[in-house]
Tab-separated table of C-alpha atoms in Angstrom:
chain	number	residue	atom	x	y	z
F	1	UNK	CA	0.000	0.000	0.000
F	2	UNK	CA	1.206	3.537	-0.795
F	3	UNK	CA	1.124	6.052	2.030
F	4	UNK	CA	-0.600	9.334	1.241
F	5	UNK	CA	1.057	12.270	3.005
F	6	UNK	CA	-1.207	14.479	5.022
F	7	UNK	CA	-1.923	17.944	3.640
F	8	UNK	CA	0.470	20.637	4.853
F	9	UNK	CA	-0.755	22.796	7.678
F	10	UNK	CA	-1.201	26.506	7.177
F	11	UNK	CA	1.454	27.011	9.859
F	12	UNK	CA	4.112	25.062	7.967
F	13	UNK	CA	3.292	26.909	4.752
F	14	UNK	CA	3.521	30.262	6.494
F	15	UNK	CA	7.031	29.730	7.886
F	16	UNK	CA	8.695	29.961	4.476
F	17	UNK	CA	6.523	32.814	3.188
F	18	UNK	CA	5.360	35.133	5.974
F	19	UNK	CA	2.490	37.448	5.082
F	20	UNK	CA	3.737	40.556	3.292
F	21	UNK	CA	2.713	44.128	3.912
F	22	UNK	CA	3.765	46.619	1.243
F	23	UNK	CA	4.427	50.194	2.391
F	24	UNK	CA	4.686	52.777	-0.394
F	25	UNK	CA	5.545	56.280	0.743
F	26	UNK	CA	6.346	59.563	-0.890
F	27	UNK	CA	9.608	61.079	0.384
F	28	UNK	CA	9.836	64.883	0.152
F	29	UNK	CA	7.594	66.635	2.683
F	30	UNK	CA	6.159	63.261	3.710
F	31	UNK	CA	9.067	61.345	5.266
F	32	UNK	CA	12.013	63.682	4.620
F	33	UNK	CA	12.138	67.470	4.913
F	34	UNK	CA	14.259	70.317	3.612
F	35	UNK	CA	15.328	73.194	5.853
F	36	UNK	CA	12.388	75.240	4.588
F	37	UNK	CA	9.833	72.529	5.411
F	38	UNK	CA	11.233	71.218	8.704
F	39	UNK	CA	9.426	73.316	11.238
F	40	UNK	CA	5.954	73.682	9.766
F	41	UNK	CA	3.675	74.196	12.745
F	42	UNK	CA	6.430	73.445	15.277
F	43	UNK	CA	7.809	75.881	17.906
F	44	UNK	CA	11.604	75.985	18.157
F	45	UNK	CA	11.416	75.017	21.822
F	46	UNK	CA	10.122	71.543	21.020
F	47	UNK	CA	12.147	70.903	17.845
F	48	UNK	CA	13.430	67.294	17.850
F	49	UNK	CA	16.912	65.972	17.123
F	50	UNK	CA	17.456	65.515	13.386
F	51	UNK	CA	19.305	63.124	11.115
F	52	UNK	CA	20.557	64.363	7.733
F	53	UNK	CA	19.540	61.928	4.965
F	54	UNK	CA	20.557	63.893	1.865
F	55	UNK	CA	23.698	65.817	0.913
F	56	UNK	CA	24.219	67.566	-2.427
F	57	UNK	CA	27.304	69.506	-3.468
F	58	UNK	CA	28.649	69.167	0.088
F	59	UNK	CA	25.528	70.747	1.583
F	60	UNK	CA	22.956	68.978	3.784
F	61	UNK	CA	19.550	69.143	2.103
F	62	UNK	CA	17.013	66.832	3.757
F	63	UNK	CA	16.330	65.523	7.237
F	64	UNK	CA	14.128	63.317	9.352
F	65	UNK	CA	13.923	63.089	13.132
F	66	UNK	CA	16.136	60.548	14.859
F	67	UNK	CA	13.023	58.822	16.163
F	68	UNK	CA	11.616	58.649	12.620
F	69	UNK	CA	14.890	57.089	11.452
F	70	UNK	CA	14.537	54.367	14.064
F	71	UNK	CA	10.935	53.709	13.076
F	72	UNK	CA	11.851	53.488	9.385
F	73	UNK	CA	14.653	51.026	10.149
F	74	UNK	CA	12.194	48.717	11.916
F	75	UNK	CA	9.504	49.221	9.271
F	76	UNK	CA	11.892	48.193	6.489
F	77	UNK	CA	12.728	44.999	8.389
F	78	UNK	CA	9.097	43.947	8.727
F	79	UNK	CA	7.575	45.029	5.384
F	80	UNK	CA	8.258	45.558	1.699
F	81	UNK	CA	9.122	49.243	2.012
F	82	UNK	CA	9.007	51.070	-1.328
F	83	UNK	CA	10.200	54.691	-1.563
F	84	UNK	CA	7.817	56.257	-4.080
F	85	UNK	CA	8.945	59.600	-5.432
F	86	UNK	CA	8.597	62.086	-8.264
F	87	UNK	CA	12.364	62.577	-8.096
F	88	UNK	CA	14.556	61.387	-10.943
F	89	UNK	CA	16.769	58.381	-10.328
F	90	UNK	CA	19.796	60.630	-9.888
F	91	UNK	CA	18.000	62.815	-7.350
F	92	UNK	CA	16.715	59.767	-5.480
F	93	UNK	CA	20.199	58.276	-5.261
F	94	UNK	CA	21.373	61.287	-3.273
F	95	UNK	CA	19.170	60.139	-0.380
F	96	UNK	CA	20.564	57.747	2.242
F	97	UNK	CA	17.594	56.378	4.129
F	98	UNK	CA	18.237	54.510	7.380
F	99	UNK	CA	17.647	50.771	7.515
F	100	UNK	CA	17.918	48.076	4.891
F	101	UNK	CA	18.369	49.219	1.271
F	102	UNK	CA	14.946	48.864	-0.367
F	103	UNK	CA	14.734	46.113	-2.983
F	104	UNK	CA	12.140	48.168	-4.870
F	105	UNK	CA	11.921	51.918	-5.385
F	106	UNK	CA	9.737	54.020	-7.664
F	107	UNK	CA	11.164	57.150	-9.306
F	108	UNK	CA	9.973	59.748	-11.823
F	109	UNK	CA	6.384	59.446	-10.546
F	110	UNK	CA	6.159	55.818	-11.656
F	111	UNK	CA	8.247	56.090	-14.807
F	112	UNK	CA	11.027	53.967	-13.356
F	113	UNK	CA	10.663	50.888	-11.181
F	114	UNK	CA	14.034	50.178	-9.582
F	115	UNK	CA	14.821	46.600	-8.605
F	116	UNK	CA	17.991	46.408	-6.517
F	117	UNK	CA	18.837	49.864	-7.833
F	118	UNK	CA	18.407	49.006	-11.536
F	119	UNK	CA	15.550	50.332	-13.663
F	120	UNK	CA	13.318	47.466	-14.810
F	121	UNK	CA	13.312	47.400	-18.632
F	122	UNK	CA	9.930	45.687	-19.022
F	123	UNK	CA	8.308	48.356	-16.870
F	124	UNK	CA	9.981	51.197	-18.804
F	125	UNK	CA	8.755	49.790	-22.118
F	126	UNK	CA	5.200	49.377	-20.830
F	127	UNK	CA	5.156	52.975	-19.558
F	128	UNK	CA	6.563	54.358	-22.830
F	129	UNK	CA	3.918	52.548	-24.878
F	130	UNK	CA	1.076	53.885	-22.760
F	131	UNK	CA	2.324	57.479	-22.834
F	132	UNK	CA	2.734	57.390	-26.609
F	133	UNK	CA	-0.837	56.137	-27.007
F	134	UNK	CA	-2.619	58.430	-24.533
F	135	UNK	CA	-0.765	61.759	-24.212
F	136	UNK	CA	0.448	64.710	-26.236
F	137	UNK	CA	4.233	64.592	-26.709
F	138	UNK	CA	6.569	66.160	-24.167
F	139	UNK	CA	7.958	68.602	-26.756
F	140	UNK	CA	4.484	70.125	-27.181
F	141	UNK	CA	4.160	70.607	-23.430
F	142	UNK	CA	7.584	72.217	-23.114
F	143	UNK	CA	6.938	74.568	-26.023
F	144	UNK	CA	3.763	75.786	-24.324
F	145	UNK	CA	5.545	76.290	-20.989
F	146	UNK	CA	8.371	78.274	-22.550
F	147	UNK	CA	5.934	80.363	-24.555
F	148	UNK	CA	3.630	81.293	-21.668
F	149	UNK	CA	5.876	81.420	-18.566
F	150	UNK	CA	6.939	84.915	-17.484
F	151	UNK	CA	10.687	85.456	-16.906
F	152	UNK	CA	9.683	87.693	-13.986
F	153	UNK	CA	8.831	84.604	-11.918
F	154	UNK	CA	10.366	81.699	-13.853
F	155	UNK	CA	13.754	80.600	-12.544
F	156	UNK	CA	14.335	77.243	-14.273
F	157	UNK	CA	12.652	74.852	-16.703
F	158	UNK	CA	13.655	71.223	-16.423
F	159	UNK	CA	12.866	67.833	-17.954
F	160	UNK	CA	12.850	64.728	-15.750
F	161	UNK	CA	13.972	61.458	-17.333
F	162	UNK	CA	12.462	62.530	-20.701
F	163	UNK	CA	9.088	61.793	-19.102
F	164	UNK	CA	7.742	65.072	-17.739
F	165	UNK	CA	8.611	68.737	-17.222
F	166	UNK	CA	8.747	71.030	-14.221
F	167	UNK	CA	9.357	74.690	-13.554
F	168	UNK	CA	11.149	76.289	-10.603
F	169	UNK	CA	9.412	79.582	-9.833
F	170	UNK	CA	9.312	82.513	-7.435
F	171	UNK	CA	6.135	81.457	-5.678
F	172	UNK	CA	5.187	84.922	-4.360
F	173	UNK	CA	5.270	86.356	-7.914
F	174	UNK	CA	3.413	83.470	-9.557
F	175	UNK	CA	-0.123	84.395	-10.731
F	176	UNK	CA	-2.676	81.849	-9.523
F	177	UNK	CA	-4.611	82.222	-12.760
F	178	UNK	CA	-1.613	81.047	-14.758
F	179	UNK	CA	-1.423	77.731	-12.914
F	180	UNK	CA	-5.166	77.188	-13.227
F	181	UNK	CA	-5.148	77.957	-16.947
F	182	UNK	CA	-2.168	75.654	-17.449
F	183	UNK	CA	-4.089	72.855	-15.719
F	184	UNK	CA	-7.049	73.232	-18.079
F	185	UNK	CA	-4.791	73.325	-21.138
F	186	UNK	CA	-2.771	70.294	-19.986
F	187	UNK	CA	-5.815	68.201	-19.055
F	188	UNK	CA	-7.113	68.376	-22.618
F	189	UNK	CA	-3.824	66.833	-23.753
F	190	UNK	CA	-3.673	64.004	-21.224
F	191	UNK	CA	-1.393	65.766	-18.693
F	192	UNK	CA	-1.816	66.944	-15.086
F	193	UNK	CA	-0.411	69.964	-13.220
F	194	UNK	CA	0.791	69.993	-9.603
F	195	UNK	CA	2.158	72.982	-7.663
F	196	UNK	CA	4.513	71.888	-4.884
F	197	UNK	CA	6.440	74.582	-3.062
F	198	UNK	CA	8.511	76.399	-5.685
F	199	UNK	CA	7.975	73.738	-8.364
F	200	UNK	CA	5.220	73.310	-10.937
F	201	UNK	CA	5.089	69.745	-12.282
F	202	UNK	CA	3.441	68.909	-15.591
F	203	UNK	CA	3.093	65.130	-15.758
F	204	UNK	CA	1.367	62.712	-18.173
F	205	UNK	CA	-1.881	61.479	-16.619
F	206	UNK	CA	-1.028	57.755	-17.047
F	207	UNK	CA	2.359	58.271	-15.344
F	208	UNK	CA	1.309	57.416	-11.797
F	209	UNK	CA	2.850	56.120	-8.618
F	210	UNK	CA	-0.132	53.838	-8.062
F	211	UNK	CA	0.460	51.879	-11.283
F	212	UNK	CA	4.054	51.132	-10.305
F	213	UNK	CA	3.039	50.195	-6.753
F	214	UNK	CA	0.439	47.757	-8.100
F	215	UNK	CA	3.214	46.115	-10.110
F	216	UNK	CA	5.358	45.717	-6.986
F	217	UNK	CA	2.357	44.275	-5.132
F	218	UNK	CA	1.833	41.793	-7.984
F	219	UNK	CA	5.476	40.706	-7.954
F	220	UNK	CA	5.690	40.327	-4.180
F	221	UNK	CA	2.213	38.925	-3.551
F	222	UNK	CA	1.618	41.560	-0.862
F	223	UNK	CA	-1.556	41.053	1.144
F	224	UNK	CA	-1.896	44.672	2.311
F	225	UNK	CA	-0.768	47.977	0.824
F	226	UNK	CA	-0.234	51.057	2.996
F	227	UNK	CA	0.680	54.470	1.614
F	228	UNK	CA	1.518	58.052	2.558
F	229	UNK	CA	1.922	61.301	0.647
F	230	UNK	CA	1.229	65.029	0.690
F	231	UNK	CA	0.804	66.258	-2.901
F	232	UNK	CA	-1.671	66.054	-5.744
F	233	UNK	CA	0.709	63.616	-7.447
F	234	UNK	CA	0.248	61.305	-4.433
F	235	UNK	CA	-3.555	61.264	-4.570
F	236	UNK	CA	-3.767	58.242	-6.875
F	237	UNK	CA	-1.303	56.373	-4.655
F	238	UNK	CA	-3.358	57.034	-1.521
F	239	UNK	CA	-6.595	56.056	-3.250
F	240	UNK	CA	-5.104	52.766	-4.483
F	241	UNK	CA	-3.862	51.697	-1.030
F	242	UNK	CA	-5.849	49.696	1.518
F	243	UNK	CA	-5.113	52.395	4.076
F	244	UNK	CA	-3.235	55.668	3.769
F	245	UNK	CA	-2.133	58.822	5.592
F	246	UNK	CA	-1.456	62.422	4.607
F	247	UNK	CA	0.165	65.162	6.727
F	248	UNK	CA	-1.473	68.384	7.826
F	249	UNK	CA	0.525	70.382	5.280
F	250	UNK	CA	0.948	70.151	1.513
F	251	UNK	CA	-1.154	70.368	-1.598
F	252	UNK	CA	-3.732	67.784	-0.481
F	253	UNK	CA	-4.229	69.429	2.907
F	254	UNK	CA	-4.597	72.874	1.328
F	255	UNK	CA	-7.277	71.493	-0.986
F	256	UNK	CA	-9.072	69.691	1.860
F	257	UNK	CA	-8.664	66.460	-0.097
F	258	UNK	CA	-9.619	63.201	1.549
F	259	UNK	CA	-11.097	59.722	1.218
F	260	UNK	CA	-12.748	57.324	3.644
F	261	UNK	CA	-9.628	55.161	4.111
F	262	UNK	CA	-7.158	58.099	4.118
F	263	UNK	CA	-6.316	59.558	7.538
F	264	UNK	CA	-5.685	63.317	7.511
F	265	UNK	CA	-3.172	63.995	10.276
F	266	UNK	CA	-3.032	67.279	12.186
F	267	UNK	CA	0.767	67.185	12.464
F	268	UNK	CA	2.823	69.312	10.097
F	269	UNK	CA	6.469	69.436	9.074
F	270	UNK	CA	9.025	66.923	10.286
F	271	UNK	CA	6.724	65.934	13.174
F	272	UNK	CA	4.224	64.677	10.598
F	273	UNK	CA	6.889	62.464	9.029
F	274	UNK	CA	7.562	60.858	12.390
F	275	UNK	CA	3.857	60.314	13.088
F	276	UNK	CA	3.293	58.803	9.644
F	277	UNK	CA	6.060	56.254	10.217
F	278	UNK	CA	4.708	55.400	13.666
F	279	UNK	CA	1.257	54.730	12.239
F	280	UNK	CA	2.577	52.795	9.243
F	281	UNK	CA	4.538	50.495	11.553
F	282	UNK	CA	1.580	50.119	13.908
F	283	UNK	CA	-0.721	49.088	11.056
F	284	UNK	CA	1.884	46.741	9.529
F	285	UNK	CA	2.395	45.002	12.874
F	286	UNK	CA	-1.359	44.657	13.374
F	287	UNK	CA	-1.687	43.057	9.936
F	288	UNK	CA	1.193	40.678	10.654
F	289	UNK	CA	-0.320	39.593	13.978
F	290	UNK	CA	-3.706	38.973	12.396
F	291	UNK	CA	-2.242	36.971	9.525
F	292	UNK	CA	-0.029	34.940	11.820
F	293	UNK	CA	-3.091	34.144	13.899
F	294	UNK	CA	-4.843	32.829	10.788
F	295	UNK	CA	-1.782	30.914	9.613
F	296	UNK	CA	-1.329	29.231	13.017
F	297	UNK	CA	-4.626	27.377	12.678
F	298	UNK	CA	-3.575	23.757	12.146
F	299	UNK	CA	-5.608	21.772	9.653
F	300	UNK	CA	-6.219	18.300	11.168
F	301	UNK	CA	-4.981	15.260	9.226
F	302	UNK	CA	-7.443	12.855	7.611
F	303	UNK	CA	-9.183	10.324	9.848
F	304	UNK	CA	-6.835	7.485	10.714
F	305	UNK	CA	-3.840	9.629	11.485
F	306	UNK	CA	-0.829	10.964	9.587
F	307	UNK	CA	0.224	8.744	6.730
F	308	UNK	CA	-2.821	6.531	6.921
F	309	UNK	CA	-3.730	4.705	3.737
F	310	UNK	CA	-7.039	3.524	2.386
F	311	UNK	CA	-7.904	-0.050	3.307
């Protein structure tokens, strides 16, 4: 007689593949902060100790609190942590986040999916095909920007990864009507406009952080996706997550934007970054405990005991 092995228990299956939680977070003004954005809503007397996480041309540029750095280190150990940024690859590589180097990172607002630091070619080709099919060409967008922007407030015009354009402006001189009119013009051509600090981003509508995060979730088999962000370019990411957070500052807060599963925090500035990481880790640990509780339920063997065979 041939012995039939008993079915594996859920516990034994779970040991080799623990339940995965994917955490996708914007960086600038969400987890890391420039000098200008550090103290939003925070008195000097209670300012926390800071860790510099970005240096450029020998100058420190971005920070997080020391407590936030510790939380991020632990979060990266327990989850699939995916930095999700509008920065170019070169700009992203200037950042030295604490903790384990992320296996996945998303740059250029979803245009590049980095796997162990290398841009995934299949993803790049898929993005390029969709942009060509659904959006006006970048050259048309740039020509319009250069034709309509006023040198009185325009400081720089830049192209990011040959995917989108952005302007660096003097915010106090920028007419609000100009940004609104640009948004209407761009929308008709399949592009979106986002004003973030001193930068105006003009980005193809299909070029989204959420699409790239869904691809990471597909590859990793993540059972829960958490997200955080502060700008209009993060809205699709927050909507696509199972649960998400936004700080009390930024483009989304100014617009009063929200959704049922998105928590609008009161904290602003670097304190918001710390609170976001605390809540992300809390939710990831809760998910892990719940899944481990499910996976620890042992499925009983067939009647007759382990290895029993039909008569």
